[in-house]
Coordinates of N, CA and C in Angstrom, one line a residue:
M1 N 24.1 30.0 -76.2 CA 23.6 30.9 -75.2 C 22.2 30.5 -74.7
H2 N 22.1 30.4 -73.4 CA 20.8 30.1 -72.9 C 19.8 31.3 -73.0
I3 N 18.7 31.1 -73.6 CA 17.7 32.2 -73.9 C 16.9 32.6 -72.7
T4 N 16.8 31.7 -71.7 CA 15.9 31.9 -70.5 C 16.3 33.2 -69.7
P5 N 17.6 33.4 -69.5 CA 18.0 34.7 -68.7 C 17.6 35.9 -69.5
I6 N 17.7 35.9 -70.8 CA 17.3 37.1 -71.6 C 15.8 37.3 -71.5
L7 N 15.0 36.2 -71.7 CA 13.6 36.3 -71.6 C 13.2 36.9 -70.2
K8 N 13.8 36.4 -69.1 CA 13.5 36.9 -67.8 C 13.8 38.3 -67.6
Q9 N 15.0 38.7 -68.1 CA 15.4 40.1 -68.0 C 14.5 41.0 -68.8
L10 N 14.0 40.6 -70.0 CA 13.1 41.5 -70.7 C 11.7 41.6 -70.0
R11 N 11.3 40.4 -69.5 CA 10.0 40.4 -68.7 C 10.0 41.3 -67.5
D12 N 11.2 41.2 -66.8 CA 11.4 42.0 -65.5 C 11.6 43.5 -65.8
Q13 N 12.3 43.8 -66.9 CA 12.8 45.2 -67.0 C 12.1 46.0 -68.1
C14 N 11.2 45.4 -68.8 CA 10.5 46.1 -69.9 C 9.0 46.2 -69.6
P15 N 8.5 47.1 -68.8 CA 7.1 47.1 -68.4 C 6.2 47.4 -69.6
S16 N 6.7 48.1 -70.6 CA 5.9 48.4 -71.8 C 5.4 47.2 -72.5
L17 N 6.2 46.1 -72.4 CA 5.8 44.9 -73.1 C 4.8 44.1 -72.3
A18 N 4.6 44.4 -71.0 CA 3.6 43.7 -70.2 C 3.7 42.2 -70.3
N19 N 4.9 41.7 -70.2 CA 5.2 40.2 -70.2 C 4.9 39.6 -71.6
R20 N 4.7 40.4 -72.6 CA 4.5 39.8 -74.0 C 5.9 39.6 -74.6
V21 N 6.6 38.7 -74.1 CA 8.0 38.3 -74.6 C 7.9 36.8 -74.9
V22 N 8.1 36.5 -76.1 CA 8.1 35.1 -76.5 C 9.3 34.7 -77.3
V23 N 9.5 33.4 -77.5 CA 10.7 32.9 -78.3 C 10.3 32.7 -79.7
G24 N 11.2 33.2 -80.6 CA 11.2 32.9 -82.0 C 10.2 33.6 -82.8
I25 N 10.6 33.9 -84.1 CA 9.7 34.5 -85.1 C 10.3 34.1 -86.5
D26 N 9.4 33.9 -87.4 CA 9.8 33.8 -88.8 C 9.5 35.1 -89.5
P27 N 10.6 35.9 -89.8 CA 10.4 37.2 -90.3 C 9.6 37.3 -91.6
Q28 N 9.6 36.2 -92.3 CA 8.8 36.1 -93.6 C 7.3 36.0 -93.4
T29 N 6.9 35.4 -92.2 CA 5.5 35.3 -92.0 C 5.2 35.7 -90.5
P30 N 5.3 37.0 -90.2 CA 5.1 37.4 -88.8 C 3.6 37.3 -88.5
P31 N 3.3 37.1 -87.2 CA 1.9 37.0 -86.8 C 1.2 38.4 -87.1
T32 N 0.1 38.3 -87.8 CA -0.5 39.6 -88.2 C -2.0 39.6 -87.7
S33 N -2.3 38.7 -86.8 CA -3.7 38.6 -86.4 C -4.1 39.9 -85.7
P34 N -5.2 40.6 -86.1 CA -5.6 41.8 -85.5 C -5.9 41.7 -84.0
S35 N -6.2 40.5 -83.6 CA -6.5 40.3 -82.2 C -5.3 40.1 -81.3
Q36 N -4.1 40.0 -81.9 CA -2.9 39.9 -81.2 C -2.6 41.2 -80.4
P37 N -2.5 41.1 -79.1 CA -2.1 42.3 -78.4 C -0.7 42.8 -78.7
T38 N -0.5 44.1 -78.7 CA 0.8 44.6 -79.0 C 1.2 45.6 -77.9
P39 N 2.4 45.9 -77.7 CA 3.6 45.4 -78.4 C 4.0 44.0 -78.0
V40 N 4.7 43.3 -78.8 CA 5.2 42.0 -78.5 C 6.7 41.9 -78.9
A41 N 7.5 41.3 -78.1 CA 8.9 41.1 -78.4 C 9.1 39.6 -78.7
Y42 N 9.7 39.3 -79.8 CA 10.1 37.9 -80.2 C 11.6 37.8 -80.1
V43 N 12.1 36.9 -79.3 CA 13.5 36.7 -79.1 C 14.0 35.4 -79.8
A44 N 15.0 35.5 -80.5 CA 15.6 34.3 -81.2 C 17.1 34.4 -81.2
V45 N 17.7 33.3 -81.0 CA 19.2 33.2 -81.1 C 19.4 33.0 -82.6
I46 N 20.3 33.8 -83.2 CA 20.5 33.8 -84.7 C 21.8 33.2 -85.2
A47 N 22.9 33.4 -84.4 CA 24.2 32.9 -85.0 C 25.2 33.0 -83.9
D48 N 26.3 32.3 -84.2 CA 27.5 32.5 -83.4 C 28.7 32.7 -84.3
L49 N 29.6 33.6 -84.0 CA 30.8 33.8 -84.8 C 32.0 33.5 -84.0
A50 N 33.0 32.9 -84.5 CA 34.2 32.5 -83.8 C 35.4 33.2 -84.3
S51 N 36.2 33.7 -83.4 CA 37.5 34.3 -83.9 C 38.5 33.1 -84.0
K52 N 39.7 33.5 -84.6 CA 40.7 32.5 -84.7 C 41.3 32.1 -83.4
N53 N 41.9 31.0 -83.3 CA 42.6 30.5 -82.1 C 43.7 31.5 -81.7
T54 N 43.8 31.9 -80.5 CA 44.8 32.9 -80.1 C 46.0 32.2 -79.3
A55 N 45.9 30.9 -79.0 CA 46.9 30.2 -78.3 C 47.8 29.4 -79.2
Q56 N 49.0 29.1 -78.8 CA 49.9 28.3 -79.7 C 49.9 26.9 -79.3
N57 N 49.8 26.5 -78.0 CA 49.8 25.1 -77.6 C 48.5 24.7 -76.9
A58 N 47.4 25.4 -77.2 CA 46.1 25.1 -76.6 C 45.1 25.7 -77.6
F59 N 43.8 25.6 -77.2 CA 42.8 26.2 -78.0 C 42.1 27.3 -77.2
R60 N 42.0 28.5 -77.7 CA 41.4 29.6 -77.0 C 40.8 30.5 -78.1
Q61 N 39.5 30.5 -78.2 CA 38.8 31.3 -79.2 C 37.7 32.1 -78.5
T62 N 37.5 33.3 -79.0 CA 36.4 34.2 -78.6 C 35.2 33.8 -79.5
I63 N 34.1 33.5 -78.8 CA 32.8 33.2 -79.5 C 31.8 34.3 -79.3
R64 N 31.2 34.8 -80.3 CA 30.2 35.9 -80.2 C 28.9 35.2 -80.5
D65 N 28.1 35.1 -79.5 CA 26.7 34.6 -79.6 C 25.8 35.8 -80.0
R66 N 25.1 35.7 -81.1 CA 24.2 36.8 -81.5 C 22.7 36.4 -81.4
F67 N 21.9 37.3 -81.0 CA 20.5 37.1 -80.9 C 19.8 38.3 -81.3
E68 N 18.5 38.2 -81.6 CA 17.7 39.3 -82.0 C 16.4 39.4 -81.2
V69 N 15.9 40.6 -81.1 CA 14.6 40.9 -80.5 C 13.8 41.6 -81.5
T70 N 12.7 41.0 -82.0 CA 11.9 41.6 -83.0 C 10.6 42.1 -82.3
L71 N 10.4 43.4 -82.5 CA 9.2 44.1 -81.9 C 8.1 44.1 -82.9
L72 N 6.9 43.7 -82.5 CA 5.7 43.8 -83.3 C 4.8 44.9 -82.6
L73 N 4.5 45.9 -83.4 CA 3.7 47.0 -82.9 C 2.5 47.3 -83.8
D74 N 1.4 47.8 -83.1 CA 0.2 48.2 -83.9 C 0.5 49.5 -84.6
A75 N 0.2 49.5 -85.9 CA 0.6 50.7 -86.8 C -0.7 51.4 -87.3
T76 N -1.8 51.2 -86.6 CA -3.0 51.9 -87.0 C -2.8 53.4 -87.2
D77 N -2.0 54.0 -86.2 CA -1.5 55.3 -86.4 C 0.0 55.2 -86.5
A78 N 0.5 55.4 -87.7 CA 1.9 55.1 -88.0 C 2.8 56.0 -87.2
A79 N 2.5 57.3 -87.1 CA 3.3 58.2 -86.3 C 3.4 57.8 -84.8
L80 N 2.3 57.4 -84.2 CA 2.4 56.9 -82.8 C 3.2 55.6 -82.7
A81 N 3.0 54.8 -83.7 CA 3.7 53.5 -83.7 C 5.2 53.7 -83.8
L82 N 5.7 54.7 -84.6 CA 7.1 55.0 -84.7 C 7.7 55.6 -83.5
D83 N 6.8 56.5 -82.8 CA 7.2 57.1 -81.5 C 7.3 56.0 -80.5
Q84 N 6.4 55.1 -80.4 CA 6.4 54.0 -79.5 C 7.6 53.1 -79.7
L85 N 8.0 52.9 -81.0 CA 9.2 52.1 -81.3 C 10.4 52.7 -80.7
Q86 N 10.5 54.1 -80.8 CA 11.7 54.7 -80.2 C 11.8 54.5 -78.7
R87 N 10.6 54.6 -78.0 CA 10.6 54.4 -76.6 C 10.9 52.9 -76.2
L88 N 10.4 52.0 -77.0 CA 10.7 50.5 -76.7 C 12.1 50.2 -77.0
R89 N 12.7 50.8 -78.0 CA 14.1 50.6 -78.3 C 14.9 51.0 -77.1
A90 N 14.7 52.2 -76.6 CA 15.4 52.7 -75.4 C 15.2 51.7 -74.2
E91 N 14.0 51.2 -74.1 CA 13.7 50.3 -72.9 C 14.5 49.0 -73.1
L92 N 14.5 48.5 -74.3 CA 15.3 47.3 -74.6 C 16.8 47.5 -74.3
W93 N 17.3 48.6 -74.7 CA 18.7 48.9 -74.4 C 19.0 49.0 -72.9
R94 N 18.1 49.6 -72.2 CA 18.3 49.7 -70.7 C 18.2 48.3 -70.1
A95 N 17.4 47.4 -70.7 CA 17.3 46.1 -70.1 C 18.4 45.1 -70.5
L96 N 19.0 45.3 -71.7 CA 19.9 44.3 -72.2 C 21.4 44.8 -72.3
V97 N 21.6 46.0 -72.7 CA 23.0 46.4 -72.9 C 23.7 46.5 -71.5
G98 N 24.8 45.7 -71.4 CA 25.5 45.6 -70.1 C 25.1 44.5 -69.3
F99 N 24.0 43.8 -69.6 CA 23.5 42.6 -68.8 C 24.4 41.4 -69.2
K100 N 24.8 40.6 -68.2 CA 25.5 39.4 -68.4 C 24.6 38.2 -68.4
P101 N 24.4 37.5 -69.5 CA 23.4 36.4 -69.6 C 23.9 35.1 -69.0
G102 N 25.1 35.1 -68.5 CA 25.7 33.9 -67.9 C 27.1 34.2 -67.3
G103 N 27.5 33.3 -66.4 CA 28.8 33.6 -65.8 C 30.0 33.6 -66.7
D104 N 29.9 32.9 -67.8 CA 31.0 32.8 -68.8 C 31.0 33.9 -69.8
Y105 N 29.9 34.7 -69.9 CA 29.7 35.7 -70.9 C 30.2 37.1 -70.5
D106 N 30.7 37.8 -71.4 CA 30.9 39.3 -71.2 C 29.5 39.9 -71.3
A107 N 29.4 41.2 -71.0 CA 28.2 41.9 -71.0 C 27.6 42.0 -72.5
I108 N 26.3 42.0 -72.6 CA 25.6 42.1 -73.9 C 25.9 43.5 -74.5
E109 N 26.1 43.5 -75.8 CA 26.3 44.7 -76.6 C 25.2 44.8 -77.7
Y110 N 24.9 46.0 -78.1 CA 23.9 46.3 -79.1 C 24.7 46.2 -80.5
D111 N 24.0 45.5 -81.5 CA 24.7 45.3 -82.8 C 23.9 46.0 -83.9
G112 N 22.9 46.7 -83.6 CA 22.1 47.4 -84.6 C 20.7 46.9 -84.8
G113 N 19.9 47.7 -85.5 CA 18.6 47.3 -85.8 C 18.1 47.7 -87.1
E114 N 16.9 47.3 -87.5 CA 16.4 47.6 -88.9 C 14.9 47.4 -88.9
L115 N 14.3 48.2 -89.7 CA 12.8 48.0 -90.0 C 12.6 46.8 -90.9
V116 N 11.8 45.8 -90.5 CA 11.6 44.7 -91.3 C 10.4 44.9 -92.2
S117 N 9.3 45.5 -91.6 CA 8.2 45.8 -92.4 C 7.3 46.8 -91.7
I118 N 6.5 47.5 -92.5 CA 5.5 48.4 -92.0 C 4.3 48.4 -93.0
N119 N 3.1 48.3 -92.4 CA 1.9 48.4 -93.3 C 0.9 49.1 -92.5
A120 N -0.3 49.1 -93.0 CA -1.4 49.8 -92.3 C -1.8 49.3 -91.0
S121 N -1.4 48.1 -90.6 CA -1.8 47.6 -89.3 C -0.6 47.2 -88.4
R122 N 0.6 46.9 -88.9 CA 1.7 46.4 -88.1 C 3.0 47.0 -88.5
V123 N 3.8 47.2 -87.5 CA 5.3 47.5 -87.7 C 6.1 46.4 -87.1
L124 N 7.1 45.9 -87.8 CA 8.0 44.9 -87.4 C 9.4 45.4 -87.4
Y125 N 10.0 45.5 -86.3 CA 11.4 46.1 -86.2 C 12.3 45.1 -85.4
R126 N 13.5 44.9 -86.0 CA 14.4 43.9 -85.5 C 15.6 44.6 -84.9
L127 N 16.0 44.2 -83.6 CA 17.2 44.7 -83.0 C 18.1 43.5 -82.7
R128 N 19.4 43.7 -83.0 CA 20.4 42.6 -82.9 C 21.3 42.9 -81.7
F129 N 21.6 41.9 -80.9 CA 22.5 42.0 -79.8 C 23.5 40.9 -79.8
F130 N 24.6 41.0 -79.1 CA 25.5 39.9 -78.9 C 26.2 39.9 -77.6
A131 N 26.7 38.7 -77.2 CA 27.6 38.6 -76.0 C 28.7 37.6 -76.3
E132 N 29.8 37.8 -75.8 CA 31.0 37.0 -76.1 C 31.4 36.2 -74.9
F133 N 32.0 35.0 -75.2 CA 32.6 34.2 -74.2 C 33.9 33.5 -74.8
Q134 N 34.7 33.0 -73.9 CA 35.9 32.3 -74.4 C 35.7 30.8 -74.4
L135 N 36.0 30.2 -75.6 CA 36.0 28.7 -75.7 C 37.4 28.3 -75.4
G136 N 37.6 27.4 -74.4 CA 38.9 27.0 -74.0 C 39.2 27.5 -72.6
R137 N 39.6 26.6 -71.7 CA 39.7 26.9 -70.3 C 41.1 27.7 -70.1
N138 N 41.1 28.3 -69.0 CA 42.3 29.0 -68.6 C 43.3 28.2 -67.7
R139 N 42.7 27.3 -66.9 CA 43.4 26.5 -65.9 C 43.1 25.0 -66.1
S140 N 44.1 24.2 -65.9 CA 43.8 22.7 -66.1 C 42.9 22.2 -65.1
S141 N 42.7 22.9 -64.0 CA 41.7 22.4 -62.9 C 40.3 22.6 -63.3
E142 N 40.0 23.4 -64.4 CA 38.7 23.7 -64.9 C 38.2 22.5 -65.8
P143 N 36.9 22.3 -66.0 CA 36.5 21.2 -66.9 C 36.9 21.4 -68.3
A144 N 37.2 20.4 -69.0 CA 37.6 20.5 -70.4 C 36.5 21.0 -71.3
E145 N 36.8 21.9 -72.2 CA 35.9 22.5 -73.1 C 36.1 22.1 -74.6
T146 N 37.3 21.5 -74.9 CA 37.6 21.1 -76.2 C 38.1 19.7 -76.2
W147 N 38.2 19.1 -77.4 CA 38.8 17.7 -77.5 C 40.2 17.7 -77.0
H148 N 41.0 18.7 -77.4 CA 42.4 18.8 -77.0 C 42.6 18.8 -75.5
E149 N 41.7 19.5 -74.8 CA 41.8 19.6 -73.4 C 41.4 18.2 -72.8
R150 N 40.4 17.6 -73.3 CA 40.0 16.2 -72.9 C 41.2 15.2 -73.1
E151 N 41.8 15.4 -74.2 CA 43.0 14.5 -74.5 C 44.1 14.7 -73.5
L152 N 44.4 16.0 -73.2 CA 45.4 16.3 -72.2 C 45.1 15.8 -70.8
D153 N 43.8 15.9 -70.5 CA 43.3 15.4 -69.2 C 43.5 13.9 -69.0
G154 N 43.5 13.2 -70.1 CA 43.7 11.7 -70.1 C 45.1 11.3 -70.0
L155 N 46.1 12.2 -70.1 CA 47.5 11.8 -70.0 C 47.8 11.5 -68.5
P156 N 48.8 10.6 -68.3 CA 49.2 10.3 -66.9 C 49.9 11.6 -66.4
S157 N 49.9 11.7 -65.0 CA 50.5 12.9 -64.4 C 52.0 12.9 -64.6
F158 N 52.6 14.0 -64.6 CA 54.0 14.2 -64.7 C 54.7 13.9 -63.4
T159 N 55.5 12.9 -63.2 CA 56.1 12.6 -61.9 C 57.6 12.9 -61.9
G160 N 58.3 13.0 -63.0 CA 59.7 13.3 -62.9 C 60.3 13.2 -64.3
V161 N 61.6 13.4 -64.3 CA 62.3 13.4 -65.6 C 63.8 13.0 -65.4
T162 N 64.3 12.3 -66.4 CA 65.7 11.9 -66.4 C 66.3 12.5 -67.7
V163 N 67.4 13.2 -67.5 CA 68.1 13.9 -68.6 C 69.4 13.2 -68.8
R164 N 69.7 12.9 -70.1 CA 71.0 12.3 -70.5 C 71.6 13.2 -71.5
V165 N 72.8 13.7 -71.2 CA 73.5 14.7 -72.1 C 74.7 14.1 -72.8
D166 N 74.7 14.2 -74.1 CA 75.8 13.8 -74.9 C 76.3 15.1 -75.6
A167 N 77.3 15.7 -75.0 CA 77.8 17.0 -75.5 C 78.4 16.9 -76.9
I168 N 78.4 18.0 -77.6 CA 79.0 18.1 -78.9 C 80.5 18.1 -78.8
D169 N 81.0 18.9 -77.9 CA 82.5 18.9 -77.8 C 82.8 18.3 -76.4
P170 N 83.8 17.5 -76.3 CA 84.8 17.2 -77.3 C 84.2 16.2 -78.3
A171 N 84.3 16.4 -79.5 CA 83.7 15.5 -80.5 C 84.7 14.4 -80.8
D172 N 84.2 13.2 -81.2 CA 85.0 12.1 -81.6 C 85.6 12.4 -83.0
P173 N 86.9 12.4 -83.2 CA 87.5 12.7 -84.5 C 87.2 11.7 -85.6
N174 N 86.7 10.5 -85.2 CA 86.3 9.5 -86.1 C 84.9 9.7 -86.7
L175 N 84.1 10.6 -86.1 CA 82.8 10.9 -86.5 C 82.7 12.2 -87.2
K176 N 81.6 12.4 -88.0 CA 81.4 13.7 -88.7 C 81.4 14.8 -87.7
R177 N 82.1 15.9 -87.9 CA 82.2 17.0 -87.0 C 81.3 18.1 -87.4
P178 N 80.8 19.0 -86.6 CA 80.7 18.7 -85.1 C 79.5 17.9 -84.9
G179 N 79.4 17.3 -83.8 CA 78.3 16.4 -83.4 C 78.5 15.6 -82.2
P180 N 77.5 15.1 -81.6 CA 77.7 14.2 -80.4 C 78.4 13.0 -80.8
D181 N 79.2 12.5 -79.8 CA 80.0 11.3 -80.1 C 79.4 10.0 -79.6
G182 N 78.2 10.0 -79.0 CA 77.5 8.8 -78.5 C 77.9 8.5 -77.1
R183 N 78.8 9.2 -76.4 CA 79.1 8.9 -75.1 C 78.4 9.9 -74.2
L184 N 77.7 9.5 -73.1 CA 77.0 10.3 -72.2 C 78.0 11.0 -71.2
E185 N 78.0 12.3 -71.2 CA 78.9 13.0 -70.3 C 78.2 13.4 -69.0
L186 N 76.8 13.4 -69.0 CA 76.1 13.8 -67.9 C 74.7 13.2 -67.8
T187 N 74.3 12.7 -66.7 CA 73.0 12.1 -66.5 C 72.5 12.6 -65.1
F188 N 71.2 13.1 -65.1 CA 70.6 13.5 -63.9 C 69.1 13.3 -63.9
S189 N 68.5 13.2 -62.8 CA 67.1 12.9 -62.6 C 66.4 13.9 -61.7
G190 N 65.2 14.1 -61.9 CA 64.4 15.0 -60.9 C 63.0 14.4 -60.8
D191 N 62.5 14.4 -59.5 CA 61.2 13.9 -59.2 C 60.3 15.1 -58.9
V192 N 59.1 15.0 -59.3 CA 58.1 16.1 -58.9 C 57.4 15.6 -57.7
K193 N 57.4 16.5 -56.7 CA 56.7 16.1 -55.4 C 55.4 17.0 -55.4
Q194 N 54.3 16.5 -55.1 CA 53.0 17.2 -55.0 C 52.7 17.5 -53.6

């Protein structure tokens, strides 16, 4: 998933963050500088989950791209910080839930949140989101997305067929019954015109 549309959406739709939206955070060592202005939103792509293939003669999988937004808040007054957290959560939901981060993706959904840490100076709260897309094209006119599709694209075009029929009956009494006797009873051809 491209992270740029999500960053732009947060910057445009979350005025409480005042453009303090950045990429990435290590939850084990969050920035704790007292001079850091808050609130800040850290956005990181965290995982993708793939469903099983749903097609029999092709490859078609639903991929769930997961990302998180971690909010860093000033906790000098813990009660105010937790109230601000509730307002920011709602603002993030309005900005992201239902937003499509790209043409191939379904709308973003909320996947839950959790308190990472709280101390006398900072609150760190993580919200998880996801958006799904399909791996594997729907039409052969679309670009290949898998090796199987690239392999099929490399095959020569289908131009026609010749069918030769050796019927089971009447069977040759000298051969094991029932079964074809080795004589062609019918031959026909068809050409594909484009």
